[in-house]
PDB file of C-alpha atoms and ligand atoms in Angstrom:
ATOM      1  CA  MET A   1       0.005   0.001   0.000  1.00 50.00           C
ATOM      2  CA  GLN A   2       1.388   3.408  -0.891  1.00 61.00           C
ATOM      3  CA  SER A   3       1.829   5.895   1.873  1.00 71.00           C
ATOM      4  CA  GLU A   4      -0.160   9.115   2.192  1.00 84.00           C
ATOM      5  CA  PRO A   5       1.185  12.084   0.243  1.00 94.00           C
ATOM      6  CA  VAL A   6       3.250  14.448   2.281  1.00 97.00           C
ATOM      7  CA  VAL A   7       2.288  17.235  -0.228  1.00 98.00           C
ATOM      8  CA  GLN A   8      -0.925  17.506  -2.225  1.00 97.00           C
ATOM      9  CA  VAL A   9      -1.462  20.399  -4.452  1.00 98.00           C
ATOM     10  CA  GLN A  10      -4.608  20.579  -6.618  1.00 97.00           C
ATOM     11  CA  GLY A  11      -5.391  23.236  -9.207  1.00 98.00           C
ATOM     12  CA  LEU A  12      -3.114  25.820  -7.581  1.00 98.00           C
ATOM     13  CA  VAL A  13      -3.269  29.301  -9.127  1.00 98.00           C
ATOM     14  CA  LYS A  14      -1.117  32.164  -7.966  1.00 98.00           C
ATOM     15  CA  TRP A  15      -0.927  35.692  -9.483  1.00 97.00           C
ATOM     16  CA  TYR A  16       1.365  38.522  -8.776  1.00 97.00           C
ATOM     17  CA  GLY A  17      -0.805  41.509 -10.062  1.00 95.00           C
ATOM     18  CA  THR A  18      -1.555  40.566 -13.597  1.00 95.00           C
ATOM     19  CA  LYS A  19       1.291  37.972 -13.850  1.00 96.00           C
ATOM     20  CA  THR A  20       0.129  34.351 -13.562  1.00 97.00           C
ATOM     21  CA  ALA A  21       3.029  32.607 -11.757  1.00 97.00           C
ATOM     22  CA  VAL A  22       1.186  29.255 -11.153  1.00 98.00           C
ATOM     23  CA  ASP A  23      -1.516  28.202 -13.498  1.00 96.00           C
ATOM     24  CA  GLY A  24      -3.661  25.283 -12.164  1.00 97.00           C
ATOM     25  CA  LEU A  25      -0.757  23.240 -10.869  1.00 97.00           C
ATOM     26  CA  ASP A  26      -1.313  19.657  -9.688  1.00 97.00           C
ATOM     27  CA  LEU A  27       1.446  18.019  -7.624  1.00 96.00           C
ATOM     28  CA  GLU A  28       1.573  14.982  -5.225  1.00 95.00           C
ATOM     29  CA  ALA A  29       4.709  14.121  -3.357  1.00 96.00           C
ATOM     30  CA  ARG A  30       5.061  10.970  -1.299  1.00 94.00           C
ATOM     31  CA  ARG A  31       7.399  10.145   1.452  1.00 95.00           C
ATOM     32  CA  GLY A  32      11.101  10.269   0.215  1.00 96.00           C
ATOM     33  CA  VAL A  33      12.765  12.803  -1.931  1.00 97.00           C
ATOM     34  CA  THR A  34      10.909  14.603  -4.525  1.00 97.00           C
ATOM     35  CA  ALA A  35      12.788  17.019  -6.908  1.00 96.00           C
ATOM     36  CA  VAL A  36      10.878  19.850  -8.535  1.00 95.00           C
ATOM     37  CA  LEU A  37      12.668  20.767 -11.694  1.00 93.00           C
ATOM     38  CA  GLY A  38      12.172  23.508 -14.142  1.00 90.00           C
ATOM     39  CA  PRO A  39      13.497  26.541 -15.970  1.00 88.00           C
ATOM     40  CA  ASN A  40      13.838  30.082 -14.432  1.00 89.00           C
ATOM     41  CA  GLY A  41      10.392  31.632 -13.655  1.00 92.00           C
ATOM     42  CA  ALA A  42       8.571  28.247 -14.071  1.00 94.00           C
ATOM     43  CA  GLY A  43       6.796  28.810 -10.718  1.00 96.00           C
ATOM     44  CA  LYS A  44       8.852  26.467  -8.449  1.00 95.00           C
ATOM     45  CA  THR A  45       9.583  28.929  -5.681  1.00 94.00           C
ATOM     46  CA  THR A  46       6.005  30.251  -5.636  1.00 96.00           C
ATOM     47  CA  THR A  47       4.629  26.632  -5.418  1.00 97.00           C
ATOM     48  CA  VAL A  48       7.063  25.787  -2.584  1.00 96.00           C
ATOM     49  CA  GLU A  49       6.444  28.979  -0.785  1.00 95.00           C
ATOM     50  CA  THR A  50       2.686  28.373  -0.939  1.00 97.00           C
ATOM     51  CA  CYS A  51       3.185  24.852   0.479  1.00 97.00           C
ATOM     52  CA  GLU A  52       5.325  26.497   3.263  1.00 95.00           C
ATOM     53  CA  GLY A  53       2.397  28.805   4.118  1.00 95.00           C
ATOM     54  CA  TYR A  54       4.197  31.953   3.108  1.00 93.00           C
ATOM     55  CA  ARG A  55       1.810  32.546   0.205  1.00 96.00           C
ATOM     56  CA  ARG A  56      -1.985  32.157  -0.076  1.00 96.00           C
ATOM     57  CA  PRO A  57      -3.255  30.362  -2.983  1.00 97.00           C
ATOM     58  CA  ASP A  58      -5.462  32.554  -5.221  1.00 98.00           C
ATOM     59  CA  SER A  59      -7.283  29.358  -6.196  1.00 97.00           C
ATOM     60  CA  GLY A  60      -6.891  25.640  -5.584  1.00 98.00           C
ATOM     61  CA  THR A  61      -6.016  23.598  -2.404  1.00 98.00           C
ATOM     62  CA  VAL A  62      -2.756  22.775  -0.798  1.00 98.00           C
ATOM     63  CA  ARG A  63      -2.235  20.175   1.903  1.00 98.00           C
ATOM     64  CA  VAL A  64       1.079  19.438   3.622  1.00 98.00           C
ATOM     65  CA  LEU A  65       1.231  16.534   5.961  1.00 97.00           C
ATOM     66  CA  GLY A  66      -2.482  16.610   5.718  1.00 97.00           C
ATOM     67  CA  LEU A  67      -2.807  20.195   6.861  1.00 97.00           C
ATOM     68  CA  ASP A  68      -3.663  23.579   5.385  1.00 98.00           C
ATOM     69  CA  PRO A  69      -0.335  25.496   5.482  1.00 97.00           C
ATOM     70  CA  VAL A  70      -2.076  28.928   6.017  1.00 96.00           C
ATOM     71  CA  ARG A  71      -5.041  27.956   8.397  1.00 96.00           C
ATOM     72  CA  GLN A  72      -3.184  25.247  10.241  1.00 97.00           C
ATOM     73  CA  SER A  73       0.267  26.806  10.250  1.00 95.00           C
ATOM     74  CA  ALA A  74       0.706  26.622  13.995  1.00 94.00           C
ATOM     75  CA  ALA A  75       0.344  22.810  13.876  1.00 95.00           C
ATOM     76  CA  LEU A  76       2.382  22.437  10.701  1.00 95.00           C
ATOM     77  CA  ARG A  77       5.373  24.749  11.323  1.00 91.00           C
ATOM     78  CA  PRO A  78       7.162  22.672  14.032  1.00 90.00           C
ATOM     79  CA  ARG A  79       7.028  19.671  11.682  1.00 93.00           C
ATOM     80  CA  LEU A  80       8.623  21.462   8.671  1.00 95.00           C
ATOM     81  CA  GLY A  81      12.089  22.540   7.780  1.00 93.00           C
ATOM     82  CA  VAL A  82      12.421  25.417   5.334  1.00 92.00           C
ATOM     83  CA  MET A  83      15.327  26.621   3.429  1.00 88.00           C
ATOM     84  CA  LEU A  84      14.488  29.679   1.450  1.00 76.00           C
ATOM     85  CA  GLN A  85      16.417  30.762  -1.698  1.00 68.00           C
ATOM     86  CA  SER A  86      17.776  33.724   0.217  1.00 66.00           C
ATOM     87  CA  GLY A  87      17.138  35.808   3.449  1.00 60.00           C
ATOM     88  CA  GLY A  88      15.477  34.655   6.533  1.00 64.00           C
ATOM     89  CA  VAL A  89      18.601  35.283   8.589  1.00 69.00           C
ATOM     90  CA  TYR A  90      19.602  38.471  10.618  1.00 72.00           C
ATOM     91  CA  SER A  91      22.630  39.614   8.763  1.00 77.00           C
ATOM     92  CA  GLY A  92      24.614  40.812  11.907  1.00 81.00           C
ATOM     93  CA  ALA A  93      24.212  37.471  13.703  1.00 82.00           C
ATOM     94  CA  ARG A  94      27.111  35.037  13.997  1.00 87.00           C
ATOM     95  CA  ALA A  95      26.667  31.758  12.083  1.00 85.00           C
ATOM     96  CA  ASP A  96      26.930  29.568  15.222  1.00 87.00           C
ATOM     97  CA  GLU A  97      24.734  31.891  17.351  1.00 89.00           C
ATOM     98  CA  MET A  98      22.063  31.785  14.716  1.00 88.00           C
ATOM     99  CA  LEU A  99      22.155  28.034  14.430  1.00 90.00           C
ATOM    100  CA  ARG A 100      22.099  27.458  18.179  1.00 91.00           C
ATOM    101  CA  HIS A 101      19.186  29.939  18.497  1.00 90.00           C
ATOM    102  CA  VAL A 102      17.158  28.012  15.975  1.00 89.00           C
ATOM    103  CA  ALA A 103      18.046  24.733  17.608  1.00 92.00           C
ATOM    104  CA  LYS A 104      16.700  25.888  20.932  1.00 91.00           C
ATOM    105  CA  LEU A 105      13.215  26.502  19.319  1.00 87.00           C
ATOM    106  CA  HIS A 106      12.956  22.756  18.891  1.00 86.00           C
ATOM    107  CA  ALA A 107      12.275  19.983  21.326  1.00 85.00           C
ATOM    108  CA  HIS A 108      14.792  17.459  19.903  1.00 88.00           C
ATOM    109  CA  PRO A 109      17.365  19.321  17.777  1.00 91.00           C
ATOM    110  CA  LEU A 110      20.353  17.896  16.131  1.00 91.00           C
ATOM    111  CA  ASP A 111      23.777  18.203  17.620  1.00 92.00           C
ATOM    112  CA  VAL A 112      24.727  21.718  16.407  1.00 92.00           C
ATOM    113  CA  ASP A 113      28.535  21.236  16.535  1.00 91.00           C
ATOM    114  CA  ALA A 114      28.287  18.019  14.533  1.00 90.00           C
ATOM    115  CA  LEU A 115      26.014  19.750  11.902  1.00 89.00           C
ATOM    116  CA  ILE A 116      28.436  22.728  11.629  1.00 89.00           C
ATOM    117  CA  GLU A 117      31.372  20.300  11.007  1.00 88.00           C
ATOM    118  CA  ARG A 118      29.301  18.188   8.601  1.00 83.00           C
ATOM    119  CA  LEU A 119      28.434  21.059   6.357  1.00 83.00           C
ATOM    120  CA  GLY A 120      32.031  22.419   6.467  1.00 83.00           C
ATOM    121  CA  LEU A 121      31.079  25.558   8.389  1.00 86.00           C
ATOM    122  CA  GLY A 122      33.587  24.969  11.190  1.00 84.00           C
ATOM    123  CA  SER A 123      35.783  27.796  10.255  1.00 83.00           C
ATOM    124  CA  CYS A 124      33.104  30.360   9.984  1.00 79.00           C
ATOM    125  CA  GLY A 125      31.059  29.814  13.167  1.00 75.00           C
ATOM    126  CA  ARG A 126      32.100  33.193  14.647  1.00 81.00           C
ATOM    127  CA  THR A 127      31.683  35.197  11.387  1.00 86.00           C
ATOM    128  CA  SER A 128      28.513  37.266  10.935  1.00 86.00           C
ATOM    129  CA  TYR A 129      26.134  36.172   8.349  1.00 85.00           C
ATOM    130  CA  ARG A 130      26.723  39.073   6.028  1.00 86.00           C
ATOM    131  CA  ARG A 131      30.384  38.249   5.872  1.00 89.00           C
ATOM    132  CA  LEU A 132      29.990  34.737   4.903  1.00 87.00           C
ATOM    133  CA  SER A 133      30.521  33.789   1.315  1.00 85.00           C
ATOM    134  CA  GLY A 134      27.360  32.968  -0.806  1.00 82.00           C
ATOM    135  CA  GLY A 135      28.052  29.110  -0.476  1.00 82.00           C
ATOM    136  CA  GLN A 136      28.493  29.438   3.222  1.00 85.00           C
ATOM    137  CA  GLN A 137      25.346  31.354   3.615  1.00 87.00           C
ATOM    138  CA  GLN A 138      23.636  28.700   1.583  1.00 84.00           C
ATOM    139  CA  ARG A 139      24.978  25.894   3.923  1.00 86.00           C
ATOM    140  CA  LEU A 140      23.983  27.826   7.024  1.00 89.00           C
ATOM    141  CA  ALA A 141      20.402  28.167   5.687  1.00 88.00           C
ATOM    142  CA  LEU A 142      20.461  24.457   5.007  1.00 88.00           C
ATOM    143  CA  ALA A 143      21.684  23.660   8.540  1.00 90.00           C
ATOM    144  CA  MET A 144      18.939  25.945   9.966  1.00 91.00           C
ATOM    145  CA  ALA A 145      16.290  24.063   7.917  1.00 92.00           C
ATOM    146  CA  VAL A 146      17.370  20.639   9.264  1.00 92.00           C
ATOM    147  CA  VAL A 147      18.467  21.274  12.775  1.00 93.00           C
ATOM    148  CA  GLY A 148      15.017  20.768  14.316  1.00 92.00           C
ATOM    149  CA  ARG A 149      14.632  17.216  12.960  1.00 91.00           C
ATOM    150  CA  PRO A 150      11.633  18.035  10.824  1.00 94.00           C
ATOM    151  CA  GLU A 151       9.310  15.461   9.269  1.00 95.00           C
ATOM    152  CA  LEU A 152       9.474  17.283   5.919  1.00 97.00           C
ATOM    153  CA  VAL A 153      12.022  19.608   4.533  1.00 96.00           C
ATOM    154  CA  PHE A 154      11.620  22.172   1.641  1.00 96.00           C
ATOM    155  CA  LEU A 155      14.976  23.041   0.087  1.00 95.00           C
ATOM    156  CA  ASP A 156      14.806  25.802  -2.604  1.00 91.00           C
ATOM    157  CA  GLU A 157      17.842  25.225  -4.854  1.00 90.00           C
ATOM    158  CA  PRO A 158      20.015  24.019  -2.123  1.00 90.00           C
ATOM    159  CA  THR A 159      23.099  23.656  -4.255  1.00 89.00           C
ATOM    160  CA  ALA A 160      22.859  26.771  -6.461  1.00 85.00           C
ATOM    161  CA  GLY A 161      26.275  28.389  -6.483  1.00 81.00           C
ATOM    162  CA  LEU A 162      27.925  25.771  -4.395  1.00 84.00           C
ATOM    163  CA  ASP A 163      31.470  24.482  -5.280  1.00 85.00           C
ATOM    164  CA  PRO A 164      31.615  20.675  -6.065  1.00 88.00           C
ATOM    165  CA  GLN A 165      32.765  19.696  -2.621  1.00 85.00           C
ATOM    166  CA  ALA A 166      29.993  21.653  -0.843  1.00 84.00           C
ATOM    167  CA  ARG A 167      27.459  20.342  -3.405  1.00 88.00           C
ATOM    168  CA  HIS A 168      28.346  16.773  -2.581  1.00 88.00           C
ATOM    169  CA  ALA A 169      28.280  17.470   1.248  1.00 85.00           C
ATOM    170  CA  THR A 170      24.700  18.790   0.645  1.00 88.00           C
ATOM    171  CA  TRP A 171      23.691  15.685  -1.429  1.00 91.00           C
ATOM    172  CA  ASP A 172      25.142  13.408   1.374  1.00 89.00           C
ATOM    173  CA  LEU A 173      23.065  15.296   3.906  1.00 87.00           C
ATOM    174  CA  VAL A 174      19.812  14.859   1.815  1.00 92.00           C
ATOM    175  CA  ARG A 175      20.666  11.202   1.567  1.00 93.00           C
ATOM    176  CA  ASP A 176      21.038  10.885   5.237  1.00 89.00           C
ATOM    177  CA  LEU A 177      17.735  12.835   5.851  1.00 90.00           C
ATOM    178  CA  ARG A 178      16.056  10.248   3.582  1.00 92.00           C
ATOM    179  CA  THR A 179      17.591   7.420   5.417  1.00 92.00           C
ATOM    180  CA  ASP A 180      16.280   8.929   8.647  1.00 88.00           C
ATOM    181  CA  GLY A 181      12.834   8.873   7.342  1.00 91.00           C
ATOM    182  CA  VAL A 182      12.672  12.700   6.609  1.00 94.00           C
ATOM    183  CA  SER A 183      10.826  13.588   3.401  1.00 96.00           C
ATOM    184  CA  VAL A 184      12.422  16.178   1.232  1.00 97.00           C
ATOM    185  CA  ILE A 185      11.054  18.512  -1.518  1.00 97.00           C
ATOM    186  CA  LEU A 186      13.875  20.196  -3.291  1.00 95.00           C
ATOM    187  CA  THR A 187      13.752  22.546  -6.227  1.00 94.00           C
ATOM    188  CA  THR A 188      16.565  22.375  -8.688  1.00 91.00           C
ATOM    189  CA  HIS A 189      17.594  23.343 -12.272  1.00 88.00           C
ATOM    190  CA  TYR A 190      19.764  20.133 -12.588  1.00 86.00           C
ATOM    191  CA  MET A 191      18.600  16.773 -13.906  1.00 86.00           C
ATOM    192  CA  ASP A 192      21.675  15.151 -12.602  1.00 86.00           C
ATOM    193  CA  GLU A 193      20.892  16.424  -9.045  1.00 90.00           C
ATOM    194  CA  ALA A 194      17.396  15.024  -9.348  1.00 91.00           C
ATOM    195  CA  GLU A 195      18.845  11.703 -10.646  1.00 90.00           C
ATOM    196  CA  GLN A 196      21.256  11.575  -7.770  1.00 90.00           C
ATOM    197  CA  LEU A 197      18.838  12.326  -4.929  1.00 94.00           C
ATOM    198  CA  ALA A 198      15.242  11.841  -5.818  1.00 96.00           C
ATOM    199  CA  ASP A 199      12.660   9.141  -5.699  1.00 95.00           C
ATOM    200  CA  ASP A 200      10.378  11.116  -7.818  1.00 95.00           C
ATOM    201  CA  VAL A 201      10.697  14.137 -10.202  1.00 94.00           C
ATOM    202  CA  ALA A 202       8.082  16.775 -11.021  1.00 94.00           C
ATOM    203  CA  ILE A 203       8.778  19.028 -14.047  1.00 92.00           C
ATOM    204  CA  ILE A 204       7.283  22.435 -13.846  1.00 93.00           C
ATOM    205  CA  ASP A 205       7.068  24.810 -16.865  1.00 92.00           C
ATOM    206  CA  ALA A 206       4.995  27.907 -17.146  1.00 93.00           C
ATOM    207  CA  GLY A 207       3.253  27.380 -13.819  1.00 96.00           C
ATOM    208  CA  ARG A 208       2.110  23.751 -14.428  1.00 94.00           C
ATOM    209  CA  VAL A 209       3.462  20.304 -13.723  1.00 92.00           C
ATOM    210  CA  ILE A 210       4.123  18.956 -17.213  1.00 89.00           C
ATOM    211  CA  ALA A 211       5.484  15.506 -16.241  1.00 88.00           C
ATOM    212  CA  GLN A 212       6.157  13.428 -13.107  1.00 90.00           C
ATOM    213  CA  GLY A 213       7.736  10.162 -12.697  1.00 90.00           C
ATOM    214  CA  SER A 214      11.013   8.488 -11.739  1.00 89.00           C
ATOM    215  CA  PRO A 215      14.211  10.309 -12.243  1.00 85.00           C
ATOM    216  CA  ARG A 216      15.345   7.647 -14.676  1.00 80.00           C
ATOM    217  CA  SER A 217      12.242   7.849 -16.811  1.00 77.00           C
ATOM    218  CA  CYS A 218      12.511  11.573 -16.961  1.00 73.00           C
ATOM    219  CA  ALA A 219      16.277  11.526 -17.526  1.00 67.00           C
ATOM    220  CA  ARG A 220      15.852   9.000 -20.362  1.00 64.00           C
ATOM    221  CA  ALA A 221      13.239  11.277 -22.017  1.00 55.00           C
ATOM    222  CA  ALA A 222      15.377  14.367 -21.423  1.00 55.00           C
ATOM    223  CA  PRO A 223      18.991  13.489 -21.955  1.00 43.00           C
ATOM    224  CA  ARG A 224      20.103  16.907 -22.813  1.00 45.00           C
ATOM    225  CA  THR A 225      18.950  18.395 -19.642  1.00 41.00           C
ATOM    226  CA  ARG A 226      21.387  16.266 -17.553  1.00 37.00           C
ATOM    227  CA  SER A 227      24.094  18.917 -17.069  1.00 36.00           C
ATOM    228  CA  ALA A 228      22.498  21.954 -18.513  1.00 37.00           C
ATOM    229  CA  SER A 229      19.891  24.089 -16.983  1.00 42.00           C
ATOM    230  CA  PRO A 230      16.576  23.454 -18.797  1.00 43.00           C
ATOM    231  CA  ASP A 231      16.151  27.037 -19.492  1.00 41.00           C
ATOM    232  CA  ALA A 232      18.959  26.823 -22.027  1.00 38.00           C
ATOM    233  CA  ARG A 233      16.024  25.278 -24.023  1.00 37.00           C
ATOM    234  CA  GLY A 234      17.914  22.675 -25.898  1.00 36.00           C
ATOM    235  CA  TRP A 235      14.580  20.947 -25.913  1.00 35.00           C
ATOM    236  CA  THR A 236      11.030  22.061 -25.246  1.00 38.00           C
ATOM    237  CA  TRP A 237       8.744  19.969 -23.159  1.00 39.00           C
ATOM    238  CA  ARG A 238       5.253  19.112 -24.483  1.00 37.00           C
ATOM    239  CA  PRO A 239       2.810  18.892 -21.612  1.00 36.00           C
ATOM    240  CA  CYS A 240       1.390  15.558 -20.579  1.00 35.00           C
ATOM    241  CA  SER A 241      -1.351  15.303 -18.106  1.00 36.00           C
ATOM    242  CA  ARG A 242      -0.665  11.988 -16.308  1.00 37.00           C
ATOM    243  CA  ARG A 243       2.425  10.588 -14.588  1.00 40.00           C
ATOM    244  CA  CYS A 244       4.643   9.682 -17.355  1.00 36.00           C
ATOM    245  CA  PRO A 245       7.960  10.661 -18.944  1.00 39.00           C
ATOM    246  CA  PRO A 246       7.935  13.987 -20.603  1.00 40.00           C
ATOM    247  CA  THR A 247       7.450  13.991 -24.269  1.00 35.00           C
ATOM    248  CA  LEU A 248      10.057  16.001 -25.866  1.00 32.00           C
ATOM    249  CA  ARG A 249      10.490  17.668 -29.240  1.00 30.00           C
ATOM    250  CA  ALA A 250      13.443  19.606 -30.514  1.00 28.00           C
ATOM    251  CA  PRO A 251      12.737  23.246 -31.106  1.00 30.00           C
ATOM    252  CA  ARG A 252      12.276  24.251 -34.686  1.00 29.00           C
TER     253      ARG A 252
HETATM  254  N1  LIG B   1       6.981  38.753  -5.696  1.00 68.59           N
HETATM  255  C1  LIG B   1       6.776  38.658  -7.013  1.00 68.59           C
HETATM  256  N2  LIG B   1       6.145  39.742  -7.704  1.00 68.59           N
HETATM  257  C2  LIG B   1       5.994  39.598  -9.037  1.00 68.59           C
HETATM  258  N3  LIG B   1       6.295  38.630  -9.804  1.00 68.59           N
HETATM  259  C3  LIG B   1       6.865  37.634  -9.233  1.00 68.59           C
HETATM  260  C4  LIG B   1       7.181  37.540  -7.739  1.00 68.59           C
HETATM  261  N4  LIG B   1       7.801  36.372  -7.421  1.00 68.59           N
HETATM  262  C5  LIG B   1       7.894  35.691  -8.632  1.00 68.59           C
HETATM  263  N5  LIG B   1       7.314  36.357  -9.628  1.00 68.59           N
HETATM  264  C6  LIG B   1       7.162  35.973 -11.003  1.00 68.59           C
HETATM  265  O1  LIG B   1       6.450  34.637 -11.037  1.00 68.59           O
HETATM  266  C7  LIG B   1       7.011  33.770 -11.959  1.00 68.59           C
HETATM  267  C8  LIG B   1       7.420  32.533 -11.231  1.00 68.59           C
HETATM  268  O2  LIG B   1       8.470  32.918 -10.317  1.00 68.59           O
HETATM  269  P1  LIG B   1       9.156  31.704  -9.357  1.00 68.59           P
HETATM  270  O3  LIG B   1      10.207  32.449  -8.632  1.00 68.59           O
HETATM  271  O4  LIG B   1       8.109  31.072  -8.608  1.00 68.59           O
HETATM  272  O5  LIG B   1       9.779  30.748 -10.396  1.00 68.59           O
HETATM  273  P2  LIG B   1      11.019  29.717 -10.249  1.00 68.59           P
HETATM  274  O6  LIG B   1      10.612  28.655 -11.082  1.00 68.59           O
HETATM  275  O7  LIG B   1      11.267  29.467  -8.749  1.00 68.59           O
HETATM  276  O8  LIG B   1      12.266  30.573 -10.941  1.00 68.59           O
HETATM  277  P3  LIG B   1      13.800  30.395 -10.563  1.00 68.59           P
HETATM  278  O9  LIG B   1      14.284  29.033 -10.986  1.00 68.59           O
HETATM  279  O10 LIG B   1      14.341  31.549 -11.361  1.00 68.59           O
HETATM  280  O11 LIG B   1      13.977  30.578  -9.095  1.00 68.59           O
HETATM  281  C9  LIG B   1       8.135  34.533 -12.618  1.00 68.59           C
HETATM  282  O12 LIG B   1       7.712  35.050 -13.910  1.00 68.59           O
HETATM  283  C10 LIG B   1       8.541  35.619 -11.654  1.00 68.59           C
HETATM  284  O13 LIG B   1       9.088  36.716 -12.412  1.00 68.59           O
END
């Protein structure tokens, strides 16, 4: 028997003024790691932020761990870990102070020192957030998302801009989360990242899920997206309404 979905999105619509960012999106994520893949501006962040309860749907329904992220946020928040694409950290705070502070908000946090070592942040614990490099800020945001031992973690482009070593440390952490039974929804531009980490891949384009399936089926169908960002548009995706590999056609 399949487990209950950790995320269930039906007919999600989200506008910014007259701009339609999400256009009737359906997405179901089960336990494990789900990668949400798509080009710049596809609507990945808007969808994830709506699941996190930071944005209200203009239409459609969103359930996360069976709860409404806006109306039931008090019950949901302690069960979620959230890594935003940027921000969410007081820029004058030291990295280790910030992480210890977040850890104290949780009943059973991970060991902060071990997490700092694990993510290669040992040398920058006493450095203020604004003086950390982009990659270090990224890893601190990841540490803050997981320190509370959440049931479900949202990671918005967790490896964007990281060097190969930091990228692999992040991948290892995601694999460990999965082994520990934590579900992960991560957005990425990289098919190879989805192949490495995900049980399931959802491809978003123009505010809709155009395909969902195993990384292998998506990679087979989209070989040229393996190392390049899909927004390079070596291929265009033709929408398909059911769970299946995306159907591809070369641009004319
Ligand atoms: N606060 C906002 N105000 C106005 N338009 C916005 C806002 N946030 C996003 N958009 C627009 O909504 C669309 C979807 O953006 P979103 O950030 O969700 O896409 P994305 O797939 O996460 O892109 P990326 O991969 O570049 O992060 C884009 O056209 C974007 O310009």
